[in-house]
XYZ file of N, CA, C and O in Angstrom:
588
model
N 235.918 162.175 134.503
C 235.054 161.268 133.326
C 234.609 161.513 132.305
O 233.610 162.470 132.351
N 235.001 160.070 131.502
C 234.562 160.995 130.279
C 232.754 160.505 130.136
O 232.575 159.925 129.836
N 231.880 161.818 129.813
C 230.675 161.708 129.842
C 229.965 160.970 127.879
O 228.719 161.339 127.681
N 230.891 161.474 127.154
C 230.584 161.249 125.699
C 230.402 159.497 125.661
O 229.512 159.150 124.301
N 230.719 159.018 125.962
C 230.881 157.671 125.550
C 229.360 157.068 126.097
O 229.023 157.320 127.777
N 228.932 156.191 125.368
C 227.499 155.807 125.788
C 227.394 154.436 127.181
O 228.695 153.916 127.059
N 226.764 154.974 127.878
C 226.561 153.173 129.164
C 226.006 152.451 128.900
O 224.887 152.625 128.044
N 226.939 151.429 128.941
C 225.623 150.178 128.851
C 225.507 149.506 130.024
O 226.433 149.422 131.167
N 223.945 148.770 129.865
C 224.091 148.014 131.329
C 224.028 146.404 130.816
O 223.679 146.157 130.171
N 224.715 145.821 131.969
C 225.065 144.255 131.555
C 224.103 143.390 131.645
O 223.668 142.651 130.582
N 222.554 143.815 132.129
C 221.316 143.009 132.327
C 220.297 143.336 131.085
O 219.412 143.219 131.263
N 220.569 144.432 130.389
C 219.587 144.999 129.083
C 219.637 143.478 128.015
O 220.121 143.499 126.979
N 217.924 143.109 128.087
C 218.045 141.607 127.028
C 218.481 142.297 125.716
O 218.188 143.766 124.734
N 218.997 141.192 124.440
C 218.849 141.968 123.856
C 218.468 141.982 122.643
O 217.496 140.522 123.004
N 217.715 142.767 121.807
C 216.569 142.159 120.743
C 217.308 141.935 119.632
O 217.988 141.939 118.804
N 216.387 140.651 119.405
C 216.730 139.787 118.628
C 215.479 139.588 117.697
O 214.255 139.658 118.446
N 215.583 139.717 116.244
C 214.254 140.175 115.759
C 214.158 138.337 114.818
O 214.432 137.780 115.122
N 212.836 138.768 115.429
C 212.437 136.972 114.660
C 213.174 136.914 113.285
O 212.421 136.775 112.248
N 213.444 135.329 113.126
C 214.758 134.671 111.921
C 213.338 134.535 110.765
O 211.607 134.083 110.930
N 213.612 134.448 109.936
C 212.909 134.757 108.500
C 212.152 133.352 108.391
O 210.853 132.742 108.240
N 212.951 131.793 108.801
C 212.528 130.747 109.221
C 211.764 130.475 109.948
O 210.311 129.673 109.285
N 211.515 131.511 111.008
C 210.306 130.594 111.901
C 209.267 131.895 111.191
O 207.750 130.950 111.199
N 209.651 132.783 110.669
C 207.746 133.058 110.377
C 207.068 132.444 108.840
O 206.082 132.884 108.793
N 208.670 131.790 108.254
C 207.801 131.217 107.387
C 206.860 129.911 107.661
O 205.975 129.275 107.364
N 207.528 129.444 109.217
C 206.295 128.129 109.719
C 205.670 128.835 110.714
O 204.544 127.925 110.285
N 205.652 130.032 111.081
C 204.258 130.405 111.632
C 202.811 130.471 110.169
O 201.851 130.341 110.403
N 203.746 131.619 109.133
C 202.061 131.314 108.470
C 202.119 130.023 107.784
O 200.544 130.245 107.949
N 202.707 128.785 107.830
C 202.557 127.739 107.118
C 201.356 127.477 108.341
O 200.518 126.553 108.007
N 201.667 127.672 109.854
C 200.870 126.507 110.575
C 199.301 128.023 110.987
O 198.140 127.189 110.860
N 199.358 129.271 110.129
C 198.341 130.279 110.320
C 197.398 129.955 109.133
O 196.253 129.932 109.901
N 198.030 129.625 108.234
C 197.223 129.130 107.125
C 196.820 127.980 106.397
O 195.553 127.587 106.708
N 197.571 126.301 107.491
C 196.426 125.463 107.910
C 195.320 125.273 108.797
O 194.715 124.753 108.650
N 195.469 126.325 110.272
C 194.711 126.536 111.104
C 193.866 127.249 110.323
O 192.363 126.552 110.116
N 193.699 128.239 110.038
C 192.566 128.642 109.054
C 191.649 127.719 107.673
O 190.606 128.181 108.013
N 192.178 127.321 107.101
C 191.837 126.046 106.556
C 190.942 125.193 107.116
O 189.473 124.637 106.741
N 191.913 124.480 108.522
C 191.169 123.814 109.306
C 189.627 124.327 109.801
O 188.635 123.630 109.651
N 189.684 125.504 110.246
C 188.508 126.192 110.953
C 187.750 126.566 109.555
O 186.396 126.191 109.902
N 188.264 126.981 108.479
C 186.589 126.821 107.132
C 186.604 125.221 106.892
O 184.881 125.368 106.917
N 187.323 124.874 107.011
C 186.520 123.215 106.504
C 185.620 122.669 107.669
O 185.674 121.602 107.475
N 186.273 123.180 108.767
C 185.428 122.778 110.390
C 186.309 121.017 110.530
O 185.244 120.264 111.355
N 186.495 121.194 109.751
C 187.964 119.828 110.409
C 188.504 119.921 111.493
O 190.261 121.343 111.383
N 189.525 119.371 112.820
C 189.746 119.348 113.958
C 190.021 120.806 113.800
O 191.242 121.601 114.167
N 188.829 121.466 114.129
C 188.500 122.937 114.914
C 189.638 122.635 116.165
O 190.036 123.928 115.927
N 189.269 122.501 116.965
C 189.803 122.539 118.604
C 191.867 122.233 118.664
O 192.256 123.260 119.334
N 191.829 121.081 117.366
C 193.660 121.827 116.686
C 193.785 122.885 115.890
O 195.041 122.839 116.409
N 192.882 123.012 115.616
C 193.609 124.831 114.969
C 193.579 125.844 115.594
O 194.257 126.889 115.651
N 192.887 126.173 116.838
C 192.352 126.571 117.784
C 193.864 126.406 118.948
O 194.328 127.910 119.240
N 194.316 124.994 118.920
C 195.548 125.129 119.932
C 196.981 125.517 118.877
O 197.359 126.772 119.709
N 196.598 125.552 117.678
C 198.053 125.811 116.980
C 197.946 127.438 117.027
O 198.967 128.035 116.765
N 196.912 127.541 117.196
C 197.072 129.005 116.871
C 197.085 129.835 118.236
O 198.062 131.073 117.879
N 196.779 129.347 118.586
C 196.876 129.907 120.660
C 198.887 129.456 120.441
O 199.706 130.131 121.074
N 199.497 128.465 119.806
C 200.658 128.045 119.881
C 201.485 129.626 119.448
O 202.727 129.908 119.792
N 201.037 129.804 118.267
C 201.201 130.926 117.152
C 201.630 132.453 117.838
O 202.684 133.180 118.331
N 200.732 132.537 118.969
C 200.976 133.590 119.162
C 201.659 133.479 120.901
O 202.039 134.325 120.797
N 201.642 132.435 121.116
C 202.889 132.300 122.294
C 204.079 132.893 121.588
O 204.969 132.991 122.415
N 204.920 132.044 120.364
C 205.452 132.010 119.802
C 206.181 133.252 119.969
O 207.241 134.020 119.855
N 204.932 134.142 119.022
C 205.203 135.398 118.799
C 205.378 136.760 120.058
O 206.209 137.231 119.583
N 205.081 136.233 120.773
C 205.235 136.344 122.255
C 206.628 135.729 122.915
O 206.882 136.606 123.760
N 207.334 135.768 121.910
C 209.086 134.905 122.817
C 208.659 134.087 124.202
O 209.581 134.539 125.014
N 207.646 134.147 124.063
C 207.542 132.682 125.889
C 208.018 131.344 125.288
O 208.463 131.030 124.501
N 208.920 131.038 126.752
C 209.776 129.729 126.955
C 208.423 128.600 126.420
O 209.392 128.052 125.494
N 207.612 129.398 127.096
C 206.127 127.716 126.598
C 206.029 128.038 125.363
O 205.997 126.665 124.820
N 206.306 128.773 124.414
C 206.139 128.966 123.027
C 207.083 128.256 121.989
O 206.791 126.894 121.579
N 208.340 128.076 122.885
C 209.433 127.622 122.651
C 209.376 126.087 122.369
O 209.308 124.432 121.581
N 208.471 125.582 123.777
C 208.196 123.865 124.436
C 207.573 123.494 123.640
O 207.479 122.563 123.209
N 205.969 124.643 123.140
C 204.622 123.998 122.833
C 204.841 123.303 121.129
O 204.744 122.808 120.586
N 206.047 124.410 120.568
C 206.446 124.547 119.228
C 207.035 122.808 118.818
O 207.237 122.180 118.022
N 208.264 122.619 119.744
C 209.114 121.849 119.602
C 208.674 119.961 119.909
O 208.763 119.889 119.068
N 207.725 120.278 121.176
C 207.009 119.067 121.140
C 206.323 119.142 120.148
O 205.218 117.833 119.581
N 204.875 119.934 119.767
C 203.782 119.765 118.322
C 204.710 119.303 117.283
O 204.245 118.458 116.621
N 205.446 119.818 117.015
C 206.428 119.366 115.613
C 207.466 117.867 115.442
O 206.770 116.999 114.873
N 207.228 117.277 116.697
C 208.132 115.898 117.048
C 206.444 114.827 116.675
O 206.625 114.083 116.371
N 205.509 115.389 117.855
C 204.612 114.847 117.508
C 203.897 114.555 116.558
O 204.054 113.231 116.087
N 203.790 116.047 115.705
C 203.654 115.972 114.032
C 204.588 115.400 113.247
O 204.094 113.574 112.828
N 206.589 114.504 113.374
C 206.549 113.862 112.658
C 206.698 112.773 112.993
O 206.244 111.362 112.351
N 206.071 111.744 114.774
C 206.115 110.685 114.509
C 204.726 110.423 114.421
O 204.592 109.124 113.890
N 204.198 110.739 114.492
C 202.665 110.560 113.821
C 201.833 110.353 111.817
O 201.551 108.897 111.775
N 202.883 111.246 111.978
C 203.174 111.023 109.771
C 203.605 110.212 109.964
O 203.396 108.800 108.716
N 204.983 109.756 110.956
C 206.196 108.643 110.157
C 204.695 107.517 110.648
O 205.557 105.812 110.128
N 204.141 107.458 111.522
C 203.801 106.062 112.045
C 202.348 105.600 111.362
O 202.133 104.664 110.732
N 201.879 106.508 110.364
C 200.765 106.562 109.253
C 200.865 105.540 108.651
O 199.808 104.830 108.538
N 202.013 105.581 107.709
C 201.741 104.581 106.461
C 201.638 103.043 107.343
O 200.694 101.722 106.803
N 202.000 102.689 108.392
C 201.892 101.106 109.368
C 200.793 101.345 109.173
O 200.109 100.624 109.539
N 199.968 102.640 110.128
C 198.557 101.941 110.764
C 197.660 101.802 109.408
O 196.996 101.278 109.571
N 197.915 102.589 108.210
C 196.943 102.150 107.191
C 196.774 101.507 106.694
O 196.278 100.982 105.171
N 198.798 100.502 106.462
C 198.595 99.700 105.803
C 197.587 98.342 106.109
O 197.176 98.045 107.114
N 197.073 97.463 105.023
C 195.894 96.840 105.500
C 196.315 95.608 104.699
O 196.052 95.696 103.175
N 196.816 94.754 104.785
C 197.190 93.114 104.046
C 195.928 92.579 103.908
O 196.738 91.796 102.686
N 195.043 92.323 104.469
C 193.615 92.119 103.597
C 193.232 93.007 102.512
O 192.220 91.933 102.225
N 193.517 93.561 102.341
C 192.770 95.073 101.007
C 193.642 95.184 100.592
O 194.210 96.915 100.532
N 194.373 93.970 99.450
C 195.740 94.412 98.543
C 195.093 94.764 97.501
O 195.798 94.878 96.247
N 194.139 94.683 96.646
C 193.280 94.748 95.867
C 193.730 96.373 95.226
O 193.674 97.496 95.777
N 193.620 96.558 94.393
C 194.574 97.714 93.401
C 193.670 98.602 93.286
O 192.398 98.431 92.414
N 193.782 99.216 94.338
C 192.950 100.496 94.461
C 193.142 101.675 93.815
O 192.347 102.562 93.451
N 194.577 101.771 93.205
C 194.321 102.951 92.400
C 194.922 104.233 92.720
O 195.259 103.842 94.287
N 196.301 104.521 92.463
C 196.722 106.482 93.206
C 195.378 107.394 93.905
O 194.194 107.517 93.515
N 195.559 108.342 94.729
C 194.866 108.808 95.234
C 194.854 109.836 94.465
O 195.906 110.423 93.895
N 193.641 110.526 94.406
C 193.508 111.115 93.699
C 193.625 112.891 94.178
O 192.446 112.734 95.458
N 193.765 114.131 93.465
C 193.416 115.311 94.472
C 192.634 115.700 93.469
O 193.387 116.172 92.152
N 191.993 117.276 94.192
C 191.369 118.112 93.568
C 192.349 119.854 93.809
O 190.996 119.299 95.117
N 192.294 120.375 93.498
C 192.414 122.150 94.072
C 192.437 122.746 93.251
O 193.125 122.753 92.215
N 191.457 123.486 93.161
C 190.392 124.285 92.388
C 189.819 123.398 91.349
O 189.625 122.326 90.817
N 191.018 123.578 89.795
C 190.652 123.388 88.575
C 191.308 122.769 88.315
O 191.647 121.776 86.948
N 192.898 121.966 89.231
C 194.297 120.828 89.044
C 193.411 119.471 89.461
O 193.721 120.107 90.659
N 193.667 118.703 89.118
C 193.126 117.422 89.568
C 194.887 116.164 88.415
O 194.911 117.067 88.007
N 194.578 115.398 89.731
C 196.295 114.566 89.985
C 196.250 113.575 90.032
O 195.064 113.366 91.409
N 196.644 112.540 90.165
C 196.450 111.250 91.155
C 198.008 111.110 91.328
O 199.012 110.805 90.506
N 198.156 110.886 93.112
C 199.294 110.261 92.940
C 199.522 108.884 93.961
O 198.483 108.814 94.436
N 200.552 108.569 93.718
C 200.252 106.825 94.451
C 200.840 107.753 95.830
O 201.412 108.387 96.487
N 199.930 106.534 96.607
C 200.464 106.490 97.910
C 201.628 106.767 98.708
O 202.061 107.767 100.000
N 202.902 106.490 98.364
C 203.849 106.443 98.608
C 204.590 107.892 98.487
O 205.968 108.603 99.758
N 204.095 108.478 97.460
C 204.589 109.648 97.383
C 203.830 110.555 98.466
O 204.774 111.962 98.886
N 202.726 110.466 98.513
C 202.105 111.734 99.704
C 202.488 111.627 100.674
O 202.771 112.297 101.802
N 202.920 109.920 101.280
C 203.643 109.581 102.505
C 204.709 110.408 102.444
O 205.635 110.954 103.397
N 205.549 110.244 101.824
C 207.207 111.076 101.661
C 206.924 112.216 101.618
O 207.936 113.103 102.730
N 205.765 113.078 100.925
C 205.886 114.395 101.004
C 205.236 114.876 102.758
O 206.077 116.040 103.548
N 204.636 114.019 103.252
C 203.976 114.976 104.585
C 205.101 114.515 105.809
O 205.787 115.576 106.192
N 206.447 113.596 104.768
C 206.725 112.857 106.311
C 207.938 113.959 105.588
O 208.553 114.729 107.111
N 208.417 114.503 104.739
C 209.397 115.796 104.568
C 208.815 116.661 105.338
O 210.161 117.307 105.665
N 207.644 117.397 104.726
C 207.248 118.554 105.391
C 208.024 118.335 106.991
O 207.888 119.496 107.666
N 207.279 117.444 107.455
C 207.164 117.136 108.980
C 209.042 117.143 109.176
O 209.138 117.844 110.027
N 209.686 116.476 108.879
C 210.919 116.795 108.996
C 211.554 118.142 108.924
O 212.108 118.755 109.901
N 211.025 118.423 108.294
C 211.472 120.444 107.795
C 211.114 121.405 108.473
O 211.555 121.695 109.056
N 209.825 120.873 109.507
C 209.140 121.702 110.237
C 210.030 121.201 111.628
O 210.087 122.640 112.763
N 210.181 119.693 112.201
C 211.080 119.268 113.789
C 212.701 120.735 113.009
O 212.919 120.598 114.075
N 213.176 120.159 111.654
C 214.444 121.375 111.632
C 214.381 122.632 112.024
O 215.279 122.976 112.741
N 213.238 123.233 111.978
C 213.294 124.925 112.066
C 212.856 125.174 113.478
O 213.584 125.655 114.030
N 212.397 124.065 114.523
C 211.800 124.315 115.616
C 212.904 123.778 116.249
O 213.371 124.299 117.437
N 214.404 123.333 115.754
C 215.346 122.465 116.572
C 216.503 123.855 116.105
O 217.262 123.465 116.983
N 216.361 124.129 115.067
C 217.347 125.541 114.623
C 217.764 126.631 115.998
O 216.898 126.782 117.071
N 218.734 126.488 116.350
C 219.776 127.877 116.426
C 219.389 129.096 116.683
O 218.904 129.947 117.676
N 219.048 129.708 115.571
C 218.759 131.453 115.091
C 217.609 131.300 115.824
O 216.382 131.638 116.426
N 216.200 130.164 115.662
C 214.752 129.987 116.298
C 214.804 129.919 117.946
O 214.009 130.899 118.484
N 215.799 129.604 118.451
C 215.826 129.172 119.766
C 216.674 130.330 120.383
O 215.827 130.466 121.145
N 217.586 131.061 119.868
C 217.716 131.954 120.416
C 216.738 133.570 120.484
O 216.512 134.487 120.959
N 215.951 133.612 119.637
C 214.593 134.204 119.302
C 213.756 134.594 120.884
O 213.151 135.389 120.921
N 213.628 133.240 121.323
C 212.519 133.122 122.449
C 213.491 133.514 123.913
O 214.700 133.442 124.026
N 213.061 134.151 124.584
C 213.493 135.047 125.877
C 213.627 134.015 126.840
O 212.259 133.321 127.922
N 214.949 133.475 127.630
C 214.904 131.988 128.169
C 214.498 132.503 129.749
O 214.248 131.703 130.387
N 214.453 133.617 129.853
C 214.818 133.980 131.366
C 212.987 134.054 131.261
O 213.134 134.041 133.108
N 212.905 134.496 130.881
C 211.264 134.287 131.323
C 210.678 133.217 131.446
O 210.951 131.915 131.099
N 209.391 132.691 132.603
C 209.291 131.528 133.099
C 208.040 130.908 132.200
O 207.623 131.489 131.969
N 207.725 130.054 133.062
C 206.117 129.314 131.348
C 205.049 129.775 131.897
O 204.120 129.059 131.129
N 204.604 131.249 132.460
C 203.773 131.674 132.175
C 203.691 132.134 131.256
O 203.970 133.407 131.019
N 202.588 132.117 130.339
C 202.194 132.283 129.038
C 201.431 133.636 128.764
O 201.104 134.542 128.132
N 201.230 133.620 130.232
C 200.293 135.370 130.310
C 200.816 136.224 130.799
O 200.205 137.167 130.620
N 201.548 136.111 131.308
C 202.813 137.218 131.956
C 202.405 138.446 131.832
O 202.326 139.237 131.831
């Protein structure tokens, strides 16, 4: 028997590094959550999002499920938002929505704002269901996120 050849074990998990697209999505979630905590808007939602980010970093299967459900719910809510906010009784021209970020001020029509929100949600869903992102998670681990 030749002892110079490396031995491989059949049940060793392969090291899969975190995909860059998942890193970008997690950075987006962290920035949004921290800004929500600073602004004291949606504090519970921001804390739950940060816990989801921790589960994703831990390669937990529960993190993958939470990510996919989170992004699908977000897409559903953002897609229904124009219908919910539509008020036929109040069709007075109220003008476009105005935004102020620092010294930058602009006005955008509502349909552009909704289109941007829906596009962001679609990109998040695409990232959550991407094959590279799914292969990052350890599928043999049970749903116990405390492990």
